[in-house]
Amino acid sequence: MDTGLDRDTFDLVLKTLREFANDQLPDSSLIELDARDEFPEEIVRTMLADLGVSLLFIPEEYGGLGASSFDVYRICEQLARIDLGVATSVFATFLGSDPIVFGGTEGQKAHWMSLIGEQGLLMAYGATEPEAGSDLAALRTTAKRVMDGEEVTGYVINGNKQWISNGGYADVYTILALAPDGPTWFIVERDTEGFGHGKPENKHGIRASNTAALSLQDVKVGADRLVGDAEGLGLTQAQEVFGYTRLMVAAFGLGAGWAAMDRAIPYSVGRIQGGAPLSEKQGYTHKLIVPNVVRLEAARAYIEETALRLDRGEGRLNTEGAIAKYMGSEAGNKAAEDAIQALGGYGYTKEYMVEKIKRDVRITTIYEGTSEVLEMTMARDRWQEHLKSRGAFFHDQGAGLEQLATTARRCGADVAALAAHGLAEVMEGARAHRLTRNQHVLFRLGELVAYVECAGAMARRAAAAQSDDLPKKTDGRFSAETLATMSRVFAREAAARVALDGTRWVLGAAEPGVIDTARFGAAVGLEAIRDAQSGLISDMDAIADALYNRS
Ligand SMILES: Cc1cc2nc3c(=O)[nH]c(=O)nc-3n(C[C@H](O)[C@H](O)[C@H](O)COP(=O)(O)OP(=O)(O)OC[C@H]3O[C@@H](n4cnc5c(N)ncnc54)[C@H](O)[C@@H]3O)c2cc1C
């Protein structure tokens, strides 16, 4: 069942955004904004207020449209296809309001949500500090209580914030500061005395978004500006939304990656080299186009599963949000990088846009949790599952996929199952020899977790397509047959990574001679994974045919 926006409203939102972008943000304007390092304030404010983008993210009970996580992912993908700088500015508004939406009192929600919705306020989210990036617990900004007898009447905030999107332009900021009982969110309005911002950062990409440092010197706020009704809940409130906000950044990777591919694919049809279009050259398509499309669509499968689960109320899904973001942002970066190569010398120039997309999408592996921090999150969480289940966690996933393979036609589930069983054994090898004491081994396990779980999601997506059971608001670009072919290719990649990298890091970390390599290789399933590579090239041929509309 679809939740969130009704189908007509959803379609209208995507169409309106596309038309607005065509009209207001053609390539020539985007290139200018990038060159001038300019934040298009009016355009962003028009999107938030006049196009009603602010209302999408506000729950219905506070006068908004109450978009579901699934709606939000599709809208973020669309925004990123337009321009990741503009998308970031819109995202910062949602991020800025999130502490209130998820942690505010009823009174705060009613007040601020209606204000944000009605006036299309520009918001900013002030968590990061010069000394506190990935490690937010190291924050130094303080909030001292102002007392009237026994009663707390307000706070005085002092400190600095770093890399704050919309930092120089926002109307309202949520600021994380250390109150006497611990980290706490505060709402600070732009003109408050003692509150200022630095000049815009001169960035590598997303130059159409404003990023600035903030300074707070004896900034006085009333007690009603403390988000929620108690101090010390700030980090929990920030964690509360990671599943959801990381899904948005995952969608940014997806949108930007596809924006790059959608420039490379038509280019390769028109570009004749060696007597034929590049699109007909396997050494080109199978390196620069097909693997990227497959990875992007596998990431989409995982994003969609996670969005649907969030909409069903299955909890915070922080690990799943991390996997979605990791796969979406890494796939988007690789696709944009390869798009430059696909356009050759033209790709290296500003006019063809892919070099800008590449610079823009780079941020998605840094903000909202760097890829390395996500590797740590994914590895630690699934490591716990492995231990709790006495090694059964990934074997169970494998068994579920084997079951799926008996009902769905060649949807990659059998090979995804090999990858899952293999990972269970890699983890067991790491456990038996206490190898995750090496942080590098732990992080590499995190990467394998992401690939294996994505392969499972892609197989389920391909199977759902066969029974016409995909979510109605999904991107319907590919047929069930093409999705199944993509799933087979992705599952082979996931399995090959488990076989090669999994055994490499376990054997590489263990004392020489301690592990019986033949037995370990057999447990991981090296032979079966090797045999499963059979048919890979003809599947890639079929995907290229689908992408280029060749029968
Ligand atoms: C353009 C832009 C916009 C941003 N917008 C906002 C915003 O609106 N609001 C906000 O609050 N923040 C924002 N940020 C901050 C962003 O979230 C941080 O940059 C990010 O969390 C990383 O922190 P850091 O830059 O301090 O890097 P660090 O945490 O110092 O990391 C540096 C490197 O070390 C790695 N690393 C970190 N910890 C570990 C570890 N324990 N083990 C191994 N490796 C590790 C990282 O993966 C990274 O590769 C923005 C940043 C940028 C660049």
mmCIF file of C-alpha atoms in Angstrom, residues 57-335:
data_model
loop_
_atom_site.group_PDB
_atom_site.id
_atom_site.type_symbol
_atom_site.label_atom_id
_atom_site.label_comp_id
_atom_site.label_asym_id
_atom_site.label_seq_id
_atom_site.Cartn_x
_atom_site.Cartn_y
_atom_site.Cartn_z
ATOM 1 C CA PHE A 57 8.318 17.350 4.405
ATOM 2 C CA ILE A 58 6.020 18.705 7.079
ATOM 3 C CA PRO A 59 3.642 16.191 8.665
ATOM 4 C CA GLU A 60 -0.034 16.618 7.765
ATOM 5 C CA GLU A 61 -1.044 17.374 11.367
ATOM 6 C CA TYR A 62 1.077 20.534 11.173
ATOM 7 C CA GLY A 63 -0.388 21.727 7.888
ATOM 8 C CA GLY A 64 2.091 20.011 5.567
ATOM 9 C CA LEU A 65 1.616 17.387 2.864
ATOM 10 C CA GLY A 66 3.251 14.588 4.845
ATOM 11 C CA ALA A 67 5.361 13.028 2.113
ATOM 12 C CA SER A 68 6.427 9.467 2.876
ATOM 13 C CA SER A 69 10.076 8.372 2.972
ATOM 14 C CA PHE A 70 9.512 6.845 -0.448
ATOM 15 C CA ASP A 71 8.181 10.164 -1.805
ATOM 16 C CA VAL A 72 11.113 11.978 -0.238
ATOM 17 C CA TYR A 73 13.650 9.660 -1.857
ATOM 18 C CA ARG A 74 12.128 10.195 -5.314
ATOM 19 C CA ILE A 75 11.965 13.970 -4.797
ATOM 20 C CA CYS A 76 15.590 14.081 -3.598
ATOM 21 C CA GLU A 77 16.643 12.039 -6.618
ATOM 22 C CA GLN A 78 14.876 14.540 -8.853
ATOM 23 C CA LEU A 79 16.461 17.517 -7.067
ATOM 24 C CA ALA A 80 19.918 15.977 -7.453
ATOM 25 C CA ARG A 81 19.331 15.408 -11.162
ATOM 26 C CA ILE A 82 18.746 19.159 -11.412
ATOM 27 C CA ASP A 83 21.660 20.412 -9.311
ATOM 28 C CA LEU A 84 23.198 18.993 -6.176
ATOM 29 C CA GLY A 85 24.001 22.451 -4.790
ATOM 30 C CA VAL A 86 20.356 23.516 -4.930
ATOM 31 C CA ALA A 87 19.348 20.091 -3.632
ATOM 32 C CA THR A 88 21.731 20.528 -0.691
ATOM 33 C CA SER A 89 20.182 23.826 0.208
ATOM 34 C CA VAL A 90 16.701 22.299 0.240
ATOM 35 C CA PHE A 91 18.050 19.313 2.197
ATOM 36 C CA ALA A 92 19.627 21.616 4.796
ATOM 37 C CA THR A 93 16.198 23.098 5.399
ATOM 38 C CA PHE A 94 14.760 19.667 6.191
ATOM 39 C CA LEU A 95 17.785 18.739 8.221
ATOM 40 C CA GLY A 96 17.472 22.011 10.132
ATOM 41 C CA SER A 97 13.863 21.302 10.994
ATOM 42 C CA ASP A 98 14.400 17.602 11.818
ATOM 43 C CA PRO A 99 15.448 18.104 15.455
ATOM 44 C CA ILE A 100 12.135 19.930 15.973
ATOM 45 C CA VAL A 101 10.048 17.397 13.988
ATOM 46 C CA PHE A 102 11.524 14.426 15.831
ATOM 47 C CA GLY A 103 12.458 15.893 19.194
ATOM 48 C CA GLY A 104 10.347 18.997 19.756
ATOM 49 C CA THR A 105 7.474 19.377 22.191
ATOM 50 C CA GLU A 106 3.968 19.469 20.715
ATOM 51 C CA GLY A 107 3.940 23.251 21.180
ATOM 52 C CA GLN A 108 7.276 23.675 19.383
ATOM 53 C CA LYS A 109 6.195 21.460 16.522
ATOM 54 C CA ALA A 110 2.919 23.311 16.078
ATOM 55 C CA HIS A 111 4.644 26.707 16.169
ATOM 56 C CA TRP A 112 7.732 26.054 14.057
ATOM 57 C CA MET A 113 6.266 23.608 11.572
ATOM 58 C CA SER A 114 3.485 25.940 10.590
ATOM 59 C CA LEU A 115 5.952 28.835 10.309
ATOM 60 C CA ILE A 116 8.336 26.801 8.136
ATOM 61 C CA GLY A 117 5.467 25.605 5.942
ATOM 62 C CA GLU A 118 3.615 28.904 5.592
ATOM 63 C CA GLN A 119 6.633 31.127 5.092
ATOM 64 C CA GLY A 120 8.939 28.646 3.381
ATOM 65 C CA LEU A 121 11.674 29.494 5.881
ATOM 66 C CA LEU A 122 15.251 28.659 4.988
ATOM 67 C CA MET A 123 16.730 26.513 7.748
ATOM 68 C CA ALA A 124 20.226 25.344 8.686
ATOM 69 C CA TYR A 125 21.471 22.449 10.781
ATOM 70 C CA GLY A 126 24.412 23.327 13.013
ATOM 71 C CA ALA A 127 26.060 20.208 14.359
ATOM 72 C CA THR A 128 29.642 20.077 12.998
ATOM 73 C CA GLU A 129 32.412 22.060 14.688
ATOM 74 C CA PRO A 130 36.043 22.722 13.852
ATOM 75 C CA GLU A 131 37.083 19.964 16.285
ATOM 76 C CA ALA A 132 33.959 17.805 16.081
ATOM 77 C CA GLY A 133 33.206 16.286 12.662
ATOM 78 C CA SER A 134 32.585 12.551 12.496
ATOM 79 C CA ASP A 135 32.983 12.520 16.272
ATOM 80 C CA LEU A 136 30.124 14.827 17.258
ATOM 81 C CA ALA A 137 30.487 13.876 20.897
ATOM 82 C CA ALA A 138 33.643 16.045 20.924
ATOM 83 C CA LEU A 139 31.566 19.203 20.524
ATOM 84 C CA ARG A 140 32.705 22.282 22.437
ATOM 85 C CA THR A 141 29.886 24.776 21.933
ATOM 86 C CA THR A 142 28.353 25.351 25.348
ATOM 87 C CA ALA A 143 24.908 26.413 26.547
ATOM 88 C CA LYS A 144 24.917 27.871 30.066
ATOM 89 C CA ARG A 145 21.663 28.053 31.975
ATOM 90 C CA VAL A 146 20.221 31.446 32.919
ATOM 91 C CA MET A 147 18.416 31.032 36.240
ATOM 92 C CA ASP A 148 15.687 32.969 37.992
ATOM 93 C CA GLY A 149 15.747 31.375 41.413
ATOM 94 C CA GLU A 150 15.106 27.668 40.783
ATOM 95 C CA GLU A 151 13.734 28.208 37.301
ATOM 96 C CA VAL A 152 15.738 27.958 34.058
ATOM 97 C CA THR A 153 14.623 30.986 32.031
ATOM 98 C CA GLY A 154 17.078 30.731 29.166
ATOM 99 C CA TYR A 155 20.542 29.820 27.918
ATOM 100 C CA VAL A 156 23.700 31.633 26.840
ATOM 101 C CA ILE A 157 25.395 29.843 23.933
ATOM 102 C CA ASN A 158 29.083 30.188 23.039
ATOM 103 C CA GLY A 159 31.067 28.381 20.354
ATOM 104 C CA ASN A 160 31.744 27.845 16.661
ATOM 105 C CA LYS A 161 30.161 25.713 13.981
ATOM 106 C CA GLN A 162 31.869 24.597 10.779
ATOM 107 C CA TRP A 163 30.648 23.734 7.235
ATOM 108 C CA ILE A 164 27.032 24.714 7.787
ATOM 109 C CA SER A 165 24.880 24.516 4.642
ATOM 110 C CA ASN A 166 22.733 27.675 4.242
ATOM 111 C CA GLY A 167 24.910 29.046 7.069
ATOM 112 C CA GLY A 168 25.035 32.550 5.589
ATOM 113 C CA TYR A 169 21.378 32.793 4.554
ATOM 114 C CA ALA A 170 19.115 30.781 6.855
ATOM 115 C CA ASP A 171 16.256 32.403 8.749
ATOM 116 C CA VAL A 172 16.311 29.842 11.542
ATOM 117 C CA TYR A 173 19.086 27.529 12.771
ATOM 118 C CA THR A 174 19.084 24.449 14.956
ATOM 119 C CA ILE A 175 22.314 24.442 16.937
ATOM 120 C CA LEU A 176 23.774 21.566 18.921
ATOM 121 C CA ALA A 177 25.412 22.743 22.142
ATOM 122 C CA LEU A 178 26.636 21.205 25.348
ATOM 123 C CA ALA A 179 24.145 22.080 28.129
ATOM 124 C CA PRO A 180 24.861 21.083 31.762
ATOM 125 C CA ASP A 181 23.012 17.751 31.265
ATOM 126 C CA GLY A 182 24.596 17.009 27.875
ATOM 127 C CA PRO A 183 24.335 17.819 24.147
ATOM 128 C CA THR A 184 21.099 19.642 23.373
ATOM 129 C CA TRP A 185 19.492 21.255 20.311
ATOM 130 C CA PHE A 186 18.551 24.930 20.440
ATOM 131 C CA ILE A 187 16.566 27.029 17.985
ATOM 132 C CA VAL A 188 18.355 30.272 17.091
ATOM 133 C CA GLU A 189 16.963 32.965 14.792
ATOM 134 C CA ARG A 190 19.246 34.712 12.358
ATOM 135 C CA ASP A 191 19.251 38.218 13.853
ATOM 136 C CA THR A 192 19.925 37.160 17.408
ATOM 137 C CA GLU A 193 22.622 39.306 19.020
ATOM 138 C CA GLY A 194 26.046 37.664 19.125
ATOM 139 C CA PHE A 195 25.193 35.246 16.306
ATOM 140 C CA GLY A 196 27.185 35.577 13.069
ATOM 141 C CA HIS A 197 28.504 33.683 10.102
ATOM 142 C CA GLY A 198 31.733 33.572 8.124
ATOM 143 C CA LYS A 199 32.206 34.137 4.409
ATOM 144 C CA PRO A 200 31.081 31.413 1.998
ATOM 145 C CA GLU A 201 33.535 28.512 1.739
ATOM 146 C CA ASN A 202 35.258 28.253 -1.652
ATOM 147 C CA LYS A 203 34.361 24.647 -2.388
ATOM 148 C CA HIS A 204 35.374 21.917 -4.854
ATOM 149 C CA GLY A 205 31.720 21.300 -5.818
ATOM 150 C CA ILE A 206 28.090 22.112 -4.924
ATOM 151 C CA ARG A 207 29.159 25.715 -5.425
ATOM 152 C CA ALA A 208 25.520 26.751 -5.843
ATOM 153 C CA SER A 209 25.005 25.887 -2.178
ATOM 154 C CA ASN A 210 26.133 28.220 0.560
ATOM 155 C CA THR A 211 28.403 26.726 3.225
ATOM 156 C CA ALA A 212 29.641 28.901 6.078
ATOM 157 C CA ALA A 213 31.067 28.756 9.573
ATOM 158 C CA LEU A 214 28.920 30.137 12.418
ATOM 159 C CA SER A 215 30.049 31.948 15.509
ATOM 160 C CA LEU A 216 28.046 32.264 18.698
ATOM 161 C CA GLN A 217 29.235 34.768 21.282
ATOM 162 C CA ASP A 218 27.032 35.083 24.337
ATOM 163 C CA VAL A 219 23.941 34.304 22.248
ATOM 164 C CA LYS A 220 20.938 34.502 24.570
ATOM 165 C CA VAL A 221 17.878 32.357 23.903
ATOM 166 C CA GLY A 222 14.780 31.726 25.984
ATOM 167 C CA ALA A 223 14.158 28.366 27.650
ATOM 168 C CA ASP A 224 11.452 27.698 25.044
ATOM 169 C CA ARG A 225 14.219 27.458 22.410
ATOM 170 C CA LEU A 226 15.567 24.237 23.901
ATOM 171 C CA VAL A 227 14.272 21.489 21.565
ATOM 172 C CA GLY A 228 12.162 19.004 23.556
ATOM 173 C CA ASP A 229 11.592 19.314 27.250
ATOM 174 C CA ALA A 230 14.927 18.162 28.659
ATOM 175 C CA GLU A 231 18.628 18.749 28.164
ATOM 176 C CA GLY A 232 20.968 15.980 27.055
ATOM 177 C CA LEU A 233 18.853 14.421 24.313
ATOM 178 C CA GLY A 234 20.666 16.070 21.385
ATOM 179 C CA LEU A 235 22.777 13.166 20.152
ATOM 180 C CA THR A 236 19.868 10.731 20.471
ATOM 181 C CA GLN A 237 17.644 13.132 18.536
ATOM 182 C CA ALA A 238 20.340 13.407 15.855
ATOM 183 C CA GLN A 239 20.627 9.593 15.677
ATOM 184 C CA GLU A 240 16.867 9.282 15.524
ATOM 185 C CA VAL A 241 16.738 10.576 11.965
ATOM 186 C CA PHE A 242 19.869 9.067 10.414
ATOM 187 C CA GLY A 243 17.923 6.282 8.694
ATOM 188 C CA TYR A 244 15.786 8.896 6.995
ATOM 189 C CA THR A 245 18.327 11.648 6.296
ATOM 190 C CA ARG A 246 20.948 9.243 4.983
ATOM 191 C CA LEU A 247 18.329 7.875 2.625
ATOM 192 C CA MET A 248 17.998 11.396 1.219
ATOM 193 C CA VAL A 249 21.746 11.602 0.550
ATOM 194 C CA ALA A 250 21.631 8.114 -0.960
ATOM 195 C CA ALA A 251 19.012 9.489 -3.358
ATOM 196 C CA PHE A 252 21.335 12.409 -4.128
ATOM 197 C CA GLY A 253 24.032 9.945 -5.209
ATOM 198 C CA LEU A 254 21.493 8.107 -7.321
ATOM 199 C CA GLY A 255 20.161 11.266 -8.980
ATOM 200 C CA ALA A 256 23.576 12.748 -9.692
ATOM 201 C CA GLY A 257 24.947 9.416 -10.935
ATOM 202 C CA TRP A 258 22.040 9.006 -13.318
ATOM 203 C CA ALA A 259 22.335 12.638 -14.439
ATOM 204 C CA ALA A 260 25.922 11.812 -15.483
ATOM 205 C CA MET A 261 24.950 8.537 -17.176
ATOM 206 C CA ASP A 262 22.088 10.237 -19.000
ATOM 207 C CA ARG A 263 24.648 12.532 -20.566
ATOM 208 C CA ALA A 264 27.153 9.790 -21.371
ATOM 209 C CA ILE A 265 24.660 7.374 -22.939
ATOM 210 C CA PRO A 266 23.338 9.681 -25.699
ATOM 211 C CA TYR A 267 26.822 11.090 -26.231
ATOM 212 C CA SER A 268 28.148 7.613 -26.994
ATOM 213 C CA VAL A 269 25.455 7.076 -29.608
ATOM 214 C CA GLY A 270 26.463 10.175 -31.549
ATOM 215 C CA ARG A 271 30.219 9.900 -31.163
ATOM 216 C CA ILE A 272 31.809 7.926 -34.001
ATOM 217 C CA GLN A 273 35.287 6.579 -33.396
ATOM 218 C CA GLY A 274 36.983 3.709 -35.219
ATOM 219 C CA GLY A 275 34.171 3.763 -37.812
ATOM 220 C CA ALA A 276 31.261 3.126 -35.436
ATOM 221 C CA PRO A 277 29.434 4.773 -32.531
ATOM 222 C CA LEU A 278 31.083 4.299 -29.146
ATOM 223 C CA SER A 279 27.803 2.801 -27.950
ATOM 224 C CA GLU A 280 28.576 -0.247 -30.106
ATOM 225 C CA LYS A 281 31.994 -0.828 -28.611
ATOM 226 C CA GLN A 282 31.955 -3.375 -25.836
ATOM 227 C CA GLY A 283 35.277 -2.235 -24.384
ATOM 228 C CA TYR A 284 33.615 1.143 -23.821
ATOM 229 C CA THR A 285 30.088 0.233 -22.714
ATOM 230 C CA HIS A 286 31.099 -2.663 -20.462
ATOM 231 C CA LYS A 287 33.642 -0.551 -18.618
ATOM 232 C CA LEU A 288 32.173 2.944 -18.504
ATOM 233 C CA ILE A 289 28.387 2.556 -18.744
ATOM 234 C CA VAL A 290 26.913 -0.849 -17.886
ATOM 235 C CA PRO A 291 28.590 -1.479 -14.489
ATOM 236 C CA ASN A 292 27.578 2.008 -13.325
ATOM 237 C CA VAL A 293 23.966 1.588 -14.333
ATOM 238 C CA VAL A 294 23.891 -1.779 -12.563
ATOM 239 C CA ARG A 295 25.367 -0.372 -9.341
ATOM 240 C CA LEU A 296 22.998 2.606 -9.395
ATOM 241 C CA GLU A 297 19.976 0.347 -9.836
ATOM 242 C CA ALA A 298 21.162 -2.020 -7.091
ATOM 243 C CA ALA A 299 21.478 1.009 -4.802
ATOM 244 C CA ARG A 300 17.964 2.046 -5.825
ATOM 245 C CA ALA A 301 16.676 -1.389 -4.847
ATOM 246 C CA TYR A 302 18.144 -0.995 -1.361
ATOM 247 C CA ILE A 303 16.942 2.601 -1.020
ATOM 248 C CA GLU A 304 13.414 1.554 -1.952
ATOM 249 C CA GLU A 305 13.304 -1.345 0.489
ATOM 250 C CA THR A 306 14.538 0.908 3.273
ATOM 251 C CA ALA A 307 12.094 3.687 2.410
ATOM 252 C CA LEU A 308 9.167 1.258 2.432
ATOM 253 C CA ARG A 309 10.283 -0.170 5.756
ATOM 254 C CA LEU A 310 10.579 3.315 7.273
ATOM 255 C CA ASP A 311 7.085 4.073 6.001
ATOM 256 C CA ARG A 312 5.787 0.883 7.617
ATOM 257 C CA GLY A 313 7.192 2.145 10.918
ATOM 258 C CA GLU A 314 9.856 -0.539 11.288
ATOM 259 C CA GLY A 315 12.053 1.639 13.491
ATOM 260 C CA ARG A 316 14.989 3.948 12.908
ATOM 261 C CA LEU A 317 16.813 1.650 10.464
ATOM 262 C CA ASN A 318 20.134 3.390 11.008
ATOM 263 C CA THR A 319 22.204 0.515 9.621
ATOM 264 C CA GLU A 320 19.993 0.299 6.556
ATOM 265 C CA GLY A 321 20.221 4.081 6.075
ATOM 266 C CA ALA A 322 24.007 3.734 6.242
ATOM 267 C CA ILE A 323 24.025 0.930 3.643
ATOM 268 C CA ALA A 324 21.721 2.918 1.352
ATOM 269 C CA LYS A 325 23.864 6.038 1.610
ATOM 270 C CA TYR A 326 27.114 4.154 1.177
ATOM 271 C CA MET A 327 25.953 2.356 -1.952
ATOM 272 C CA GLY A 328 24.057 5.313 -3.464
ATOM 273 C CA SER A 329 26.848 7.838 -2.940
ATOM 274 C CA GLU A 330 29.706 5.532 -3.973
ATOM 275 C CA ALA A 331 27.774 4.419 -7.077
ATOM 276 C CA GLY A 332 26.980 8.051 -7.934
ATOM 277 C CA ASN A 333 30.620 9.086 -7.605
ATOM 278 C CA LYS A 334 31.885 6.247 -9.769
ATOM 279 C CA ALA A 335 29.233 6.894 -12.421
#
